[in-house]
CSV table of C-alpha atoms and ligand atoms in Angstrom, one decimal:
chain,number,residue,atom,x,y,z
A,608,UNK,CA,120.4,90.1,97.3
A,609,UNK,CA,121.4,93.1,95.9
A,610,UNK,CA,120.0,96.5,95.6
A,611,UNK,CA,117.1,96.4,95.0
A,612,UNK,CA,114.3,99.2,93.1
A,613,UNK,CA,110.8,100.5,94.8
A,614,UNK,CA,108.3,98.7,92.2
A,615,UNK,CA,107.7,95.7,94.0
A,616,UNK,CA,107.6,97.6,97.6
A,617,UNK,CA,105.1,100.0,96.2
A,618,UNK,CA,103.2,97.2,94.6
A,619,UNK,CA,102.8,95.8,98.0
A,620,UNK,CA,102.7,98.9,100.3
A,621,UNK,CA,99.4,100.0,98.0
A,622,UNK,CA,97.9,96.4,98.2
A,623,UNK,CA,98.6,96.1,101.9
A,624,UNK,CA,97.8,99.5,103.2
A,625,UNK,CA,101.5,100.0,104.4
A,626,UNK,CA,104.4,102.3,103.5
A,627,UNK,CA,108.1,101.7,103.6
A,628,UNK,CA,110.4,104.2,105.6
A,629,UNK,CA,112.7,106.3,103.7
A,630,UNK,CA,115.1,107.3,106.0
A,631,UNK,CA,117.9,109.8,105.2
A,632,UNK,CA,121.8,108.1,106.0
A,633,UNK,CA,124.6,110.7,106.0
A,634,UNK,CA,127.4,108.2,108.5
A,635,UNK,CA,127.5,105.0,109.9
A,636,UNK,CA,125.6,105.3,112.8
A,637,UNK,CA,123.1,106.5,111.3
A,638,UNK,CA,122.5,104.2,108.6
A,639,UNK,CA,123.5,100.8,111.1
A,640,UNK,CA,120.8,102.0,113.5
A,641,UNK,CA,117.9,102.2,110.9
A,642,UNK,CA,119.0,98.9,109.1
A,643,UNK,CA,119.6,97.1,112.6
A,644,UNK,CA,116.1,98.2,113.7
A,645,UNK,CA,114.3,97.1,109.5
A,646,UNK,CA,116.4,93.5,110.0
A,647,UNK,CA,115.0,92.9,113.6
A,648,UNK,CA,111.7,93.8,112.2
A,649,UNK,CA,111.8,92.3,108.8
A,650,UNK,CA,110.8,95.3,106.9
A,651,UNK,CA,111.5,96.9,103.8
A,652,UNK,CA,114.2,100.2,103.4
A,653,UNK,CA,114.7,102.7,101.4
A,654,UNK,CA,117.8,104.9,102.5
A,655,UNK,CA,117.7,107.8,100.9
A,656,UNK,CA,120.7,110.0,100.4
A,657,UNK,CA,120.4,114.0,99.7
A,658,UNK,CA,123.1,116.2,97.8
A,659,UNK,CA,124.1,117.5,100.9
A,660,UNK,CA,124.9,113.9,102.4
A,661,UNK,CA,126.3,112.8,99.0
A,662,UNK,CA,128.7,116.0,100.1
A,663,UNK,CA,129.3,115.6,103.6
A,664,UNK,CA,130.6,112.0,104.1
A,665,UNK,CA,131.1,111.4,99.8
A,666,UNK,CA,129.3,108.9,97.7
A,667,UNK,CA,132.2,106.2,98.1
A,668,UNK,CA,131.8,105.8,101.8
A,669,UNK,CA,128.4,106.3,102.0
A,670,UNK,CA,127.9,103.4,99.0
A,671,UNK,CA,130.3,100.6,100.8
A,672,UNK,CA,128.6,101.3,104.0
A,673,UNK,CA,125.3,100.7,102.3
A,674,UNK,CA,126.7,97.3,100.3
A,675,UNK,CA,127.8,96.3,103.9
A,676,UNK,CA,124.4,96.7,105.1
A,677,UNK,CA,122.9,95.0,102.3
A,678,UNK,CA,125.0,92.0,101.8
A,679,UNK,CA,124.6,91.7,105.3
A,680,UNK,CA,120.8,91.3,105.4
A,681,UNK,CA,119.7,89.1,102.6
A,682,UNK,CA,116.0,89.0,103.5
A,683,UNK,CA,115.5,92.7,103.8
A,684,UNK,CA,114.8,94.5,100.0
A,685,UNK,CA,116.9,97.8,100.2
A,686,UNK,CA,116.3,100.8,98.0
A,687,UNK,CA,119.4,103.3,97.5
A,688,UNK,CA,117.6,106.2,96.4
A,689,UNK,CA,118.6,110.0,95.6
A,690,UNK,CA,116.7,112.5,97.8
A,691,UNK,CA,115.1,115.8,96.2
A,692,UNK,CA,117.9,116.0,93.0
A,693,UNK,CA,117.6,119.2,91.6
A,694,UNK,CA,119.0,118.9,87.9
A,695,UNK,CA,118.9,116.6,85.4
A,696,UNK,CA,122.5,116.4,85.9
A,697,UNK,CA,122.2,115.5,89.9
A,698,UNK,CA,119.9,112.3,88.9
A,699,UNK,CA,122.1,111.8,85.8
A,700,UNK,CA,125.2,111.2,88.3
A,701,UNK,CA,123.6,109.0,90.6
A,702,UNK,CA,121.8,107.1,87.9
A,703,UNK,CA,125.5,106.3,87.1
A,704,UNK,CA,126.7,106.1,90.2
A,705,UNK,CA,124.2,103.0,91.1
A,706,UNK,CA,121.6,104.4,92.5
A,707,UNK,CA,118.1,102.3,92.7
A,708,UNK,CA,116.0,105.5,92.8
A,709,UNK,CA,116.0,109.1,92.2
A,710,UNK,CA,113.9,111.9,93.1
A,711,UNK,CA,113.9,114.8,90.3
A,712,UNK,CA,112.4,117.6,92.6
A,713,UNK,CA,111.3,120.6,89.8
A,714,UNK,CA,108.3,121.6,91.7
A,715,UNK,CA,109.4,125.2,92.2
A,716,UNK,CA,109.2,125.4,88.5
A,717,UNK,CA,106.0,126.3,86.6
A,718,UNK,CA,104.2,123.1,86.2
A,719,UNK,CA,105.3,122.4,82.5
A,720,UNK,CA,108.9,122.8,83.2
A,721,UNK,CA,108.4,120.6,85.9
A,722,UNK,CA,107.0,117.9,83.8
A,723,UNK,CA,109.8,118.8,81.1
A,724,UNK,CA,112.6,118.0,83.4
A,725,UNK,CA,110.8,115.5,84.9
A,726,UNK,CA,110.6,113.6,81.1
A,727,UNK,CA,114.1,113.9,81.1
A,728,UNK,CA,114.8,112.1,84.2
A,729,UNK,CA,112.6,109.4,84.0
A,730,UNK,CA,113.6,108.7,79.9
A,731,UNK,CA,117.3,108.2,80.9
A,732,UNK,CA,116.6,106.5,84.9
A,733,UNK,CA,114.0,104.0,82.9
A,734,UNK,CA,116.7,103.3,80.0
A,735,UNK,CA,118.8,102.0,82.8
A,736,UNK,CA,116.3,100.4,85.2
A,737,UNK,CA,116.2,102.9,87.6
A,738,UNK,CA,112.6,104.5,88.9
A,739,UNK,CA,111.7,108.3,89.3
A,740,UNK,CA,110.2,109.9,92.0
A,741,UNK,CA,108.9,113.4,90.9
A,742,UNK,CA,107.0,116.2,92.8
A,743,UNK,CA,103.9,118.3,92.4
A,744,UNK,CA,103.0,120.9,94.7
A,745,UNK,CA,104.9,122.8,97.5
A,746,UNK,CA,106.0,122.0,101.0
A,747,UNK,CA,107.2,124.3,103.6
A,748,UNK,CA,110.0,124.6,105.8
A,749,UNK,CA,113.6,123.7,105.1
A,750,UNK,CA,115.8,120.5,104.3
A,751,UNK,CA,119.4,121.3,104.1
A,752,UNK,CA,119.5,123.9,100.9
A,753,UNK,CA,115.6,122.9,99.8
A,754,UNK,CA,113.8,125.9,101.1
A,755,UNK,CA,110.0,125.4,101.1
A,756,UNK,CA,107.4,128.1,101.2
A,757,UNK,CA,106.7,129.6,104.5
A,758,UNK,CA,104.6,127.0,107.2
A,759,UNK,CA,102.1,129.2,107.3
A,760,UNK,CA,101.2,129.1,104.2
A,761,UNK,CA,101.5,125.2,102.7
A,762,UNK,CA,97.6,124.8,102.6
A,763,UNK,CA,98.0,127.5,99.7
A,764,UNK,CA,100.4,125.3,97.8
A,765,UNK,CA,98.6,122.0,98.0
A,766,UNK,CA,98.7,119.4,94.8
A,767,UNK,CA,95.7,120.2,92.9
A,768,UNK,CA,94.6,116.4,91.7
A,769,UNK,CA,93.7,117.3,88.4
A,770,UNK,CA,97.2,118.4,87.7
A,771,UNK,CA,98.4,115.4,89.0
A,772,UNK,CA,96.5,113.0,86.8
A,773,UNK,CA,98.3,114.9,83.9
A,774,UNK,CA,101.5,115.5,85.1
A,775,UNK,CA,102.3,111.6,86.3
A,776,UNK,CA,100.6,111.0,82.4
A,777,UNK,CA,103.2,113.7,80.4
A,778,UNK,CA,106.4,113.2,82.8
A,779,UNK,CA,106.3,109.3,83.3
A,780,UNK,CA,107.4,109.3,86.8
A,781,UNK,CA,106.9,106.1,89.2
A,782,UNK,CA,105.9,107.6,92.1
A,783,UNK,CA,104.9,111.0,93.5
A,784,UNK,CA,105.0,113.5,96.1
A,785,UNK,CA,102.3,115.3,97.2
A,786,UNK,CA,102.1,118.4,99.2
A,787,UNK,CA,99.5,117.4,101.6
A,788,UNK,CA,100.2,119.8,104.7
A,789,UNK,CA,103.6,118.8,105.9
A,790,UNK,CA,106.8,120.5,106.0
A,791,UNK,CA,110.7,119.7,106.1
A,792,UNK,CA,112.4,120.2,109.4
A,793,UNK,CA,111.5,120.2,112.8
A,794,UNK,CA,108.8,123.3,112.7
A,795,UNK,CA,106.5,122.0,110.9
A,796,UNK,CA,102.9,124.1,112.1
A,797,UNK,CA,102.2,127.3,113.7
A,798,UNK,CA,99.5,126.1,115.8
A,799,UNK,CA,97.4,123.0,115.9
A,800,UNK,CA,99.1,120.1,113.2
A,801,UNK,CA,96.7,119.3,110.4
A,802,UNK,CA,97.4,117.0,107.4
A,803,UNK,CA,95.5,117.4,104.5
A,804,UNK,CA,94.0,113.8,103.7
A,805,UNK,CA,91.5,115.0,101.8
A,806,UNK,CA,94.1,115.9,99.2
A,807,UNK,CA,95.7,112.5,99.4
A,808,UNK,CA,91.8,111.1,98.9
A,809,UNK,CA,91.4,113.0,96.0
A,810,UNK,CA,94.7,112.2,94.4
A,811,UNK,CA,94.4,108.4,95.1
A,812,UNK,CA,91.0,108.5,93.4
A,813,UNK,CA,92.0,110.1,90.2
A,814,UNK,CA,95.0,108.0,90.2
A,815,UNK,CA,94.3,104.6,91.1
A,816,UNK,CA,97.1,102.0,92.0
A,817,UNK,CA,99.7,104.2,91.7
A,818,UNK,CA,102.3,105.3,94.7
A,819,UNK,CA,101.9,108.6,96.3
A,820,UNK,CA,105.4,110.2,98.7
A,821,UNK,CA,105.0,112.2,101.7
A,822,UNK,CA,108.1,114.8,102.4
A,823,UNK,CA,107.7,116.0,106.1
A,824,UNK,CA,106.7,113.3,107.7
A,825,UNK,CA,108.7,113.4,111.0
A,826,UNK,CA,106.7,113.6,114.0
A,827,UNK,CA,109.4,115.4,116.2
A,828,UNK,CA,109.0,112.8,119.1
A,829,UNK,CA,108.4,114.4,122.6
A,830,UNK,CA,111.1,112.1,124.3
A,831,UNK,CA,113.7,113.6,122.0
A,832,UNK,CA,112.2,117.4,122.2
A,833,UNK,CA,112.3,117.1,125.8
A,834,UNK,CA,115.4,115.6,125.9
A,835,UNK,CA,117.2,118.4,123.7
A,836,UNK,CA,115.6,120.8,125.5
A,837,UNK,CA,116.2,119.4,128.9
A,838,UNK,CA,120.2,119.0,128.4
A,839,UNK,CA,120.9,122.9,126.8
A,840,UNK,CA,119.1,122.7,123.5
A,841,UNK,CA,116.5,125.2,122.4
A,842,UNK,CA,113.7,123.7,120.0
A,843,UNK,CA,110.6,124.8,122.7
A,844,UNK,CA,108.8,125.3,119.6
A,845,UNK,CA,109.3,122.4,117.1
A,846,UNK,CA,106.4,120.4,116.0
A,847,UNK,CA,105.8,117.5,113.8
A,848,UNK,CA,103.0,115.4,112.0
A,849,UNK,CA,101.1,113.3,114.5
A,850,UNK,CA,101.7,109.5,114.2
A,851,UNK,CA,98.5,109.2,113.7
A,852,UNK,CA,97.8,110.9,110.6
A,853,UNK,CA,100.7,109.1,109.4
A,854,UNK,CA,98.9,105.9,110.0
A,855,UNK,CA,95.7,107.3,108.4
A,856,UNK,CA,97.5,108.8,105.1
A,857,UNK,CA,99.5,104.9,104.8
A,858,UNK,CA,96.5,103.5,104.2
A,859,UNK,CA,95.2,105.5,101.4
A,860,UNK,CA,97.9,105.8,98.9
A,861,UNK,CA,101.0,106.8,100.7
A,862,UNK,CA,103.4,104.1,99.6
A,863,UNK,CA,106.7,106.1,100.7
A,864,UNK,CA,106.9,108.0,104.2
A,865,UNK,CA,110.2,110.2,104.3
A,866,UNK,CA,111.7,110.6,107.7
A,867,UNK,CA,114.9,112.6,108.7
A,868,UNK,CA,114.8,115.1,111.3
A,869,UNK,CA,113.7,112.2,114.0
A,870,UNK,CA,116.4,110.9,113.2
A,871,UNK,CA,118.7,113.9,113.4
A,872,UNK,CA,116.7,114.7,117.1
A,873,UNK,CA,116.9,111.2,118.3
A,874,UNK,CA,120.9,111.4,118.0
A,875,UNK,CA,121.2,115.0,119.2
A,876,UNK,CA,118.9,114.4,122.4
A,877,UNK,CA,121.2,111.1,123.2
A,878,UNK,CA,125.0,113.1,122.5
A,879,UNK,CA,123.2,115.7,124.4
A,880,UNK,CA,122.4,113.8,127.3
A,881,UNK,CA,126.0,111.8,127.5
A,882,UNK,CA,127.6,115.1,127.2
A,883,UNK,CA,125.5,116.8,129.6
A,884,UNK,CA,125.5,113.5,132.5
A,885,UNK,CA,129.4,112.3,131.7
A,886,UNK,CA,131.4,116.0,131.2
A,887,UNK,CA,134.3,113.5,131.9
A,888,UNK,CA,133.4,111.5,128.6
A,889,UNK,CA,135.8,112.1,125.5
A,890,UNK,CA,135.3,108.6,123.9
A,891,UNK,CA,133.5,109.0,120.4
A,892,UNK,CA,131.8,105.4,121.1
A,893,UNK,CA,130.3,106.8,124.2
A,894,UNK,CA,128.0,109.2,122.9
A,895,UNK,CA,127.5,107.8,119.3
A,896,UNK,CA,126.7,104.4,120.8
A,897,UNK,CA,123.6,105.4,122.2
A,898,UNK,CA,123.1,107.7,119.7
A,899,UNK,CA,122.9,105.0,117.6
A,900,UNK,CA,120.7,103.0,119.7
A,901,UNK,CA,118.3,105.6,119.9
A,902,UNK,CA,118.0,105.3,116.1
A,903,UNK,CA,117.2,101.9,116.5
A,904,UNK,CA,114.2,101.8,119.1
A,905,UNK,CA,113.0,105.4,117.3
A,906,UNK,CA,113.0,103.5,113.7
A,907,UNK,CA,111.8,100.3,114.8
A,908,UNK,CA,108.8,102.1,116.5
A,909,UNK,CA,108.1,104.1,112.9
A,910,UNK,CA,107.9,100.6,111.4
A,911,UNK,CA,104.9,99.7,113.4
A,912,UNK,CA,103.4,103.3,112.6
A,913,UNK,CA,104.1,102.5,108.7
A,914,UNK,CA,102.8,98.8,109.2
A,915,UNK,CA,105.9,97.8,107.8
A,916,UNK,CA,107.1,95.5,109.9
A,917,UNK,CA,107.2,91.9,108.6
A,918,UNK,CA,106.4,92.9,105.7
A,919,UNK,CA,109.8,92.3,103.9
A,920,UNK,CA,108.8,89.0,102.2
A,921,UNK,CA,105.7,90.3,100.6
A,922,UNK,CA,108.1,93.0,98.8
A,923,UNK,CA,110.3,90.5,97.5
B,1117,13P,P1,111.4,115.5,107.9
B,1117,13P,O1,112.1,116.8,108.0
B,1117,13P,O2,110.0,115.6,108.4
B,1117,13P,O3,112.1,114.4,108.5
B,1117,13P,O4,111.3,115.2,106.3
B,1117,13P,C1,112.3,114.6,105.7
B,1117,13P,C2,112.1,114.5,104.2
B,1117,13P,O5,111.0,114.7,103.7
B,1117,13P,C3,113.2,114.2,103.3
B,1117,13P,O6,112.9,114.4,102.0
């Protein structure tokens, strides 16, 4: 099978109460843990690739490791999709460059030069079979060079559900992200973690059968926090979404559930650990092996949280 894009997914994510994991790749490791732990557990994948990975390790290499990955797992549906593209231009590239999926992220601009560009995207994605994820509202925090509005202040710039019934009408996106109380990164709340699924009720009403995205959805896993922090890291303060929102909010209308920074911990807190138990240890293998492995276990235990698992056919 070939790449494939999020309709059918989202079709069955919202009729099965589920969500698909859209995990960020930026290296091999990365990516063969996530698609080792979606294979062994017959889900369906989106990997989702933002500017700054498109920079880092450069479309080519990133794009043969992902054929790899799919030509090597037949029965699994995989999504290539663009993560938060800022300009026209941005989705315009990797429209070309073969992407499945691209996220046109305008929501710093006024609402109807969000929907403008938005229009744009989805009018040249949709004339060659790609789908659009667009956004409405504001998240906090910060993903790479994506800077949110401050965490202490995201319950100001929630999506209002009236605008959202008439921005997913003017702009013609496929799918939308919702500022619903998380944040990017691994600081997500100042005090006690709160997810605002009222707003996600609300939106699904107004907006029925159609696929909602949640940004900040990491949960900043104790076992890799104390692990960091244990072998000379300092995060004493990160803190993430509970799992078990996450499990609430897939079964309203939260079709997509974006996940990086667990990743990102799960790999530092293993390196750490090598490095910090084996000083001796030079051998790249050594410490990105289990790196890697810790990808694995942490993404295959997301898949259960998502109710993704076995779900793989159903997307077909
Ligand atoms: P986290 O920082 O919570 O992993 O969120 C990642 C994300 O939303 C990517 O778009």
């Amino acid at each position: 099978m070939a790449l494939v894009d999020s309709r059918n997914m989202f079709a069955a994510a919202y009729k099965g109460g589920f969500a698909v994991g859209a995990f960020n790749v930026n290296n091999m490791e990365i990516t063969q843990g996530i698609v080792s732990a979606v294979a062994e557990e017959k889900a369906p994948l989106i990997l989702q690739i933002s500017r700054g990975a498109r920079k880092y390790a450069s479309m080519s290499y990133l794009r043969a490791i992902i054929d790899v990955a799919v030509a090597e797992n037949p029965d699994i549906p995989i999504v290539m999709h663009l993560d938060h593209g800022d300009t026209f231009e941005t989705c315009k590239q990797c429209v070309d460059d073969g992407f499945t999926s691209v996220m046109i992220d305008a929501s710093k601009e006024p609402f109807e030069k969000n929907i403008e560009i938005t229009g744009k995207v989805a009018e040249y994605a949709h004339a060659h079979n790609v789908v659009v994820e667009a956004e409405l509202g504001q998240l906090g925090g910060i993903e790479e060079d994506v800077a949110g509005v401050d965490v202490g202040e995201v319950s100001k710039h929630l999506t209002d559900p009236e605008q959202a019934v008439e921005f997913v009408k003017k702009s013609g996106c496929d799918s939308l992200a919702i500022a619903c109380g998380t944040s990017h990164g691994a600081y997500k709340f100042k005090s006690e973690p709160k997810l605002a699924l009222d707003v996600i009720e609300a939106v699904a009403e107004k907006l029925p059968g159609f696929p909602l995205v949640m940004h900040g959805s990491s949960s900043v896993l104790a076992e890799f926090k104390d692990l960091i922090n244990k072998y000379g890291g300092n995060m004493p303060d990160a803190m993430g979404v509970p799992e078990e929102a996450i499990s609430r909010a897939v079964k309203l209308a939260v079709c997509k559930v974006n996940i990086d920074t667990d990743l990102r911990m799960a790999l530092t807190a293993k390196i750490r650990q090598v490095f910090a138990e084996s000083p001796k240890e030079f051998d790249p293998r050594k410490y990105l092996g289990p790196g890697r492995e810790a990808i694995k276990e942490m993404v295959r235990h997301k898949l259960h949280v998502l109710d993704c698992a076995g779900r793989a056919a159903e997307c077909l």
